[in-house]
Each structure stands twice: as C-alpha cells, then as structure tokens.
Amino acid sequence: MTTIVLVRKNNEVVVAGDGQVSMGNTVVKSTASKVRKIEKRGVVAGFAGSTADALTLFERLEAKLEKHAGNLSRAAVELAKDWRTDKYLRRLEALMAVGDKSNSYIISGTGDVLEPEGDVIGIGSGGNYALAAGKVLMEGNMSAEEVAKKAIKVAADICVFTNENIKVENYIKGIKYAAAIMENFSKYRSYKQLVCLLKCYPFANRSRDVIKKVGQLNECRSLLSYLKQLKRV
C-alpha cells in the first residue's frame, strides 16, 4: 500500500513516493524509499506493492535497459512480456511507474504496458487522489517536483496507507542540470569533484560545450560563476 506519482513538466521528469510500509493495519516503517533512478540511462521509477517483488522487477528493468541500449519503450515491453510468461515472475505482486526524457509508462503485473494520457501518473492505494491533485496543480506555475510533492501530500490526507515522508528522484533534460548542481554545491568540496559530476550527465543538451568550457576553468570560483550563468538558461 503506497502512493507513487510521476510528473513530466518543463523538461523535467520527477517521480515521488511516500515512505509508509504497512503489514495489515499496522505501520512497520515510515521512511522507506520506493523510488529509484538509473543514472546512466536517465530513467526514474517508482513502485507500489510488495517491496521485495518491486525491487526484483526494478533490477530486471535495469537489465533490460542495458540490453536494449537505454530504449525504455523496448525494455518496458520486454519486462512485461517476461512478467507475464515467467512462472516465478507471475507470482510477483507489484506495479511500476517509469519515465525517461521522452516517455512515461505504467507496467502492470498482468503484462500490460500503458502510456497514460497527460503528464501525470498515479499508482498505488492513493494513486487516484495524487493523480487528481497533480492534474489540477499542473495548470499553475509550480515545478514538476513541487507538483509531485504536493500531490503526495494531498493523497496522504485521504489515504490511510500513505504518509508525508516523501522521497523524490528526478531527471532534468538539458543544461538545467546546472541548477540542480548549484543547489547541491555545498556537497562538492573540490573543483575536480564538480568536473566529474558534470561529466556524469552526457545526455544533457550542449553537454560537449559545457565539458569543453569546464576544461578551460581551472578553479572553483570560475566554475561556480559559469554554473550560475547556466542556471539562468
């Protein structure tokens, strides 16, 4: 029992989930993480249902993405096909919401791969509440992450199996990754760490120009100034 919401807005894809784990009518954990990110492929995913089953399926999705060179559509179809035909997988009870820079899908335990209309996906016990809230919030000026968090909070007020300990993973298309790096600048203590971080995102638009420019900057202050310029792009 959980609530997962995936939001796509302004070149940003965000998946958010609550942290509650229940056994029957008892809450056994309130800070679980039900969202994951595959950095190398720029894919984010959230899962509802049995935690062990969901993690098993996430690992298989990651393997399919590697096999099909990061093609999420192909990987999702192949995973759902395995889910439906494999005797072991057919016993797994979980639901996944996955997204990359271009597509968002719901992968169900019955072998379905659904690409919902609109830019919001909601799954889990509070999924419909989060979906309704997300669709309304998309009309405002909130960012994708703000929409996702607010939608989970709305669901938490209604669904007894959802709490407000929200975990978020996101994928930001384009050079706007600079903004995300800036927000976490204090975590990186050296110029080399920042350069390595930038090079971890080869899928970003203009990444070659960025890396070339970074190579010409030889100290943190210059790099920080450059990132501030990128943040305004």
Short mmCIF file of C-alpha atoms in Angstrom, two decimals:
data_model
loop_
_atom_site.label_atom_id
_atom_site.label_comp_id
_atom_site.label_asym_id
_atom_site.label_seq_id
_atom_site.Cartn_x
_atom_site.Cartn_y
_atom_site.Cartn_z
CA MET A 1 0.00 0.00 0.00
CA THR A 2 1.57 3.25 -1.08
CA THR A 3 1.28 6.25 -3.34
CA ILE A 4 3.58 6.94 -6.28
CA VAL A 5 3.23 9.89 -8.64
CA LEU A 6 5.26 10.62 -11.77
CA VAL A 7 5.14 14.14 -13.24
CA ARG A 8 6.53 15.48 -16.52
CA LYS A 9 6.75 19.28 -16.87
CA ASN A 10 9.10 21.83 -18.45
CA ASN A 11 11.79 19.34 -19.50
CA GLU A 12 11.80 17.76 -16.04
CA VAL A 13 10.62 14.27 -15.10
CA VAL A 14 10.00 13.61 -11.40
CA VAL A 15 8.85 10.52 -9.54
CA ALA A 16 7.84 10.84 -5.89
CA GLY A 17 6.61 8.35 -3.33
CA ASP A 18 5.64 8.25 0.31
CA GLY A 19 7.61 6.32 2.93
CA GLN A 20 4.99 4.19 4.67
CA VAL A 21 5.25 0.40 4.83
CA SER A 22 2.27 -1.44 6.30
CA MET A 23 1.57 -5.02 7.34
CA GLY A 24 -2.17 -5.38 7.55
CA ASN A 25 -3.39 -2.47 9.65
CA THR A 26 0.00 -1.86 11.28
CA VAL A 27 2.63 0.67 10.17
CA VAL A 28 6.05 -1.02 10.37
CA LYS A 29 8.14 1.70 8.71
CA SER A 30 7.54 5.32 7.80
CA THR A 31 10.73 6.26 5.93
CA ALA A 32 11.02 3.66 3.15
CA SER A 33 12.29 4.65 -0.29
CA LYS A 34 10.04 3.46 -3.11
CA VAL A 35 11.64 5.44 -5.93
CA ARG A 36 14.83 4.69 -7.82
CA LYS A 37 16.96 6.26 -10.54
CA ILE A 38 19.12 4.64 -13.21
CA GLU A 39 21.70 7.41 -13.63
CA LYS A 40 23.41 6.04 -16.72
CA ARG A 41 20.16 5.76 -18.67
CA GLY A 42 18.33 8.81 -17.31
CA VAL A 43 15.38 6.71 -16.10
CA VAL A 44 13.37 7.22 -12.92
CA ALA A 45 10.96 4.69 -11.46
CA GLY A 46 8.58 4.27 -8.56
CA PHE A 47 6.90 1.08 -7.41
CA ALA A 48 3.86 0.05 -5.44
CA GLY A 49 3.06 -3.35 -3.97
CA SER A 50 5.33 -5.87 -2.29
CA THR A 51 8.74 -4.26 -1.72
CA ALA A 52 10.77 -7.39 -2.45
CA ASP A 53 8.77 -8.05 -5.62
CA ALA A 54 9.15 -4.46 -6.77
CA LEU A 55 12.92 -4.44 -6.22
CA THR A 56 13.23 -7.67 -8.18
CA LEU A 57 11.32 -6.13 -11.07
CA PHE A 58 13.37 -2.95 -10.92
CA GLU A 59 16.57 -4.97 -11.22
CA ARG A 60 15.12 -6.75 -14.24
CA LEU A 61 14.11 -3.42 -15.80
CA GLU A 62 17.67 -2.17 -15.33
CA ALA A 63 18.99 -5.30 -17.05
CA LYS A 64 16.56 -4.83 -19.95
CA LEU A 65 17.65 -1.21 -20.35
CA GLU A 66 21.27 -2.32 -20.58
CA LYS A 67 20.36 -4.98 -23.11
CA HIS A 68 18.40 -2.55 -25.31
CA ALA A 69 20.82 0.39 -25.08
CA GLY A 70 18.60 2.54 -22.87
CA ASN A 71 15.46 2.21 -25.03
CA LEU A 72 12.79 2.44 -22.32
CA SER A 73 9.88 1.53 -24.59
CA ARG A 74 11.55 -1.71 -25.71
CA ALA A 75 12.77 -2.52 -22.20
CA ALA A 76 9.30 -1.99 -20.69
CA VAL A 77 7.64 -4.25 -23.25
CA GLU A 78 10.24 -6.99 -22.79
CA LEU A 79 9.94 -6.76 -19.00
CA ALA A 80 6.14 -7.01 -19.15
CA LYS A 81 6.47 -9.97 -21.50
CA ASP A 82 8.75 -11.75 -19.01
CA TRP A 83 6.42 -10.78 -16.17
CA ARG A 84 3.51 -12.49 -17.90
CA THR A 85 5.23 -15.63 -19.13
CA ASP A 86 7.78 -16.46 -16.43
CA LYS A 87 6.36 -18.81 -13.76
CA TYR A 88 8.32 -17.09 -10.99
CA LEU A 89 7.54 -13.54 -12.06
CA ARG A 90 3.84 -14.29 -12.40
CA ARG A 91 3.69 -14.63 -8.62
CA LEU A 92 5.14 -11.17 -8.03
CA GLU A 93 2.65 -8.50 -7.00
CA ALA A 94 3.87 -5.04 -7.88
CA LEU A 95 3.14 -2.07 -10.12
CA MET A 96 5.74 0.29 -11.58
CA ALA A 97 5.67 3.85 -12.94
CA VAL A 98 8.74 4.59 -15.06
CA GLY A 99 9.85 7.54 -17.15
CA ASP A 100 12.75 8.93 -19.15
CA LYS A 101 13.28 12.12 -21.17
CA SER A 102 10.64 11.14 -23.74
CA ASN A 103 8.19 8.58 -22.37
CA SER A 104 6.30 7.59 -19.23
CA TYR A 105 4.78 4.16 -18.62
CA ILE A 106 2.83 2.11 -16.12
CA ILE A 107 3.96 -1.52 -16.09
CA SER A 108 1.41 -3.83 -14.50
CA GLY A 109 1.61 -7.33 -13.09
CA THR A 110 -0.77 -8.60 -15.77
CA GLY A 111 1.75 -7.90 -18.52
CA ASP A 112 0.34 -4.53 -19.56
CA VAL A 113 2.49 -1.57 -20.61
CA LEU A 114 0.38 1.59 -20.50
CA GLU A 115 1.32 5.07 -21.67
CA PRO A 116 -1.28 7.25 -19.93
CA GLU A 117 -2.61 10.46 -21.45
CA GLY A 118 -1.36 13.64 -19.89
CA ASP A 119 1.81 14.32 -17.96
CA VAL A 120 0.86 12.84 -14.57
CA ILE A 121 0.82 9.19 -13.48
CA GLY A 122 -0.51 7.95 -10.15
CA ILE A 123 -0.33 4.38 -8.83
CA GLY A 124 -0.85 2.65 -5.51
CA SER A 125 -3.57 2.89 -2.89
CA GLY A 126 -3.55 6.69 -3.02
CA GLY A 127 -2.68 6.92 -6.69
CA ASN A 128 -6.04 8.24 -7.86
CA TYR A 129 -6.03 11.01 -5.26
CA ALA A 130 -2.48 12.03 -6.22
CA LEU A 131 -3.38 11.84 -9.92
CA ALA A 132 -6.38 14.14 -9.49
CA ALA A 133 -4.38 16.63 -7.43
CA GLY A 134 -1.46 16.53 -9.87
CA LYS A 135 -3.66 17.28 -12.88
CA VAL A 136 -5.05 20.38 -11.18
CA LEU A 137 -1.63 21.58 -9.97
CA MET A 138 -0.14 21.24 -13.46
CA GLU A 139 -2.17 24.28 -14.50
CA GLY A 140 -0.22 26.54 -12.13
CA ASN A 141 3.36 27.78 -12.09
CA MET A 142 4.75 25.07 -9.81
CA SER A 143 7.74 23.00 -10.91
CA ALA A 144 7.39 19.28 -11.59
CA GLU A 145 8.94 18.43 -8.22
CA GLU A 146 6.62 20.81 -6.38
CA VAL A 147 3.60 19.31 -8.14
CA ALA A 148 4.69 15.77 -7.26
CA LYS A 149 5.29 16.58 -3.59
CA LYS A 150 2.01 18.44 -3.20
CA ALA A 151 0.10 15.62 -4.90
CA ILE A 152 1.56 13.10 -2.43
CA LYS A 153 0.60 15.34 0.49
CA VAL A 154 -2.99 15.54 -0.78
CA ALA A 155 -3.10 11.74 -1.07
CA ALA A 156 -1.65 11.39 2.45
CA ASP A 157 -4.55 13.44 3.85
CA ILE A 158 -7.03 10.95 2.38
CA CYS A 159 -5.33 7.53 2.16
CA VAL A 160 -4.50 5.84 5.49
CA PHE A 161 -1.72 3.84 3.81
CA THR A 162 0.18 6.96 2.71
CA ASN A 163 2.30 9.34 4.80
CA GLU A 164 4.13 12.62 4.16
CA ASN A 165 7.71 11.30 4.28
CA ILE A 166 8.27 11.97 0.61
CA LYS A 167 11.20 10.66 -1.45
CA VAL A 168 11.91 12.18 -4.87
CA GLU A 169 14.02 11.26 -7.89
CA ASN A 170 14.20 13.42 -10.98
CA TYR A 171 15.62 13.67 -14.48
CA ILE A 172 16.16 17.18 -15.85
CA LYS A 173 16.60 17.46 -19.60
CA GLY A 174 19.13 19.87 -20.95
CA ILE A 175 21.51 22.26 -19.35
CA LYS A 176 19.13 22.90 -16.45
CA TYR A 177 21.12 20.22 -14.60
CA ALA A 178 23.35 23.15 -13.68
CA ALA A 179 20.59 24.38 -11.37
CA ALA A 180 20.44 21.02 -9.64
CA ILE A 181 24.22 21.00 -9.23
CA MET A 182 24.12 24.52 -7.84
CA GLU A 183 21.55 23.52 -5.22
CA ASN A 184 23.90 20.79 -4.01
CA PHE A 185 27.11 22.78 -4.45
CA SER A 186 28.00 22.56 -0.75
CA LYS A 187 28.30 18.76 -1.06
CA TYR A 188 31.21 19.05 -3.50
CA ARG A 189 34.38 20.35 -1.88
CA SER A 190 36.74 20.49 -4.82
CA TYR A 191 36.93 21.60 -8.44
CA LYS A 192 37.69 18.04 -9.56
CA GLN A 193 34.54 16.68 -7.90
CA LEU A 194 32.40 19.25 -9.71
CA VAL A 195 34.00 18.47 -13.07
CA CYS A 196 33.41 14.74 -12.53
CA LEU A 197 29.81 15.46 -11.60
CA LEU A 198 29.20 17.43 -14.80
CA LYS A 199 30.72 14.67 -16.90
CA CYS A 200 28.31 12.15 -15.36
CA TYR A 201 25.48 13.65 -17.44
CA PRO A 202 26.43 13.13 -21.10
CA PHE A 203 22.74 13.08 -22.09
CA ALA A 204 22.32 16.80 -21.24
CA ASN A 205 21.82 19.18 -24.17
CA ARG A 206 25.00 21.07 -25.11
CA SER A 207 26.97 18.77 -22.79
CA ARG A 208 30.02 18.81 -25.06
CA ASP A 209 30.10 22.61 -24.97
CA VAL A 210 29.77 22.54 -21.19
CA ILE A 211 32.55 20.00 -20.68
CA LYS A 212 34.82 21.89 -23.10
CA LYS A 213 34.16 25.11 -21.20
CA VAL A 214 34.72 23.41 -17.85
CA GLY A 215 38.07 22.18 -19.09
CA GLN A 216 39.12 25.82 -19.56
CA LEU A 217 38.18 26.75 -16.00
CA ASN A 218 40.91 25.94 -13.53
CA GLU A 219 39.40 26.77 -10.15
CA CYS A 220 36.10 26.57 -8.27
CA ARG A 221 35.25 30.26 -8.34
CA SER A 222 35.32 30.42 -12.14
CA LEU A 223 33.31 27.21 -12.41
CA LEU A 224 30.74 28.46 -9.89
CA SER A 225 30.32 31.68 -11.88
CA TYR A 226 29.83 29.66 -15.09
CA LEU A 227 27.22 27.42 -13.44
CA LYS A 228 25.30 30.48 -12.29
CA GLN A 229 25.13 31.62 -15.91
CA LEU A 230 23.87 28.20 -17.00
CA LYS A 231 21.21 28.26 -14.28
CA ARG A 232 19.62 31.24 -15.98
CA VAL A 233 19.44 29.45 -19.36
#
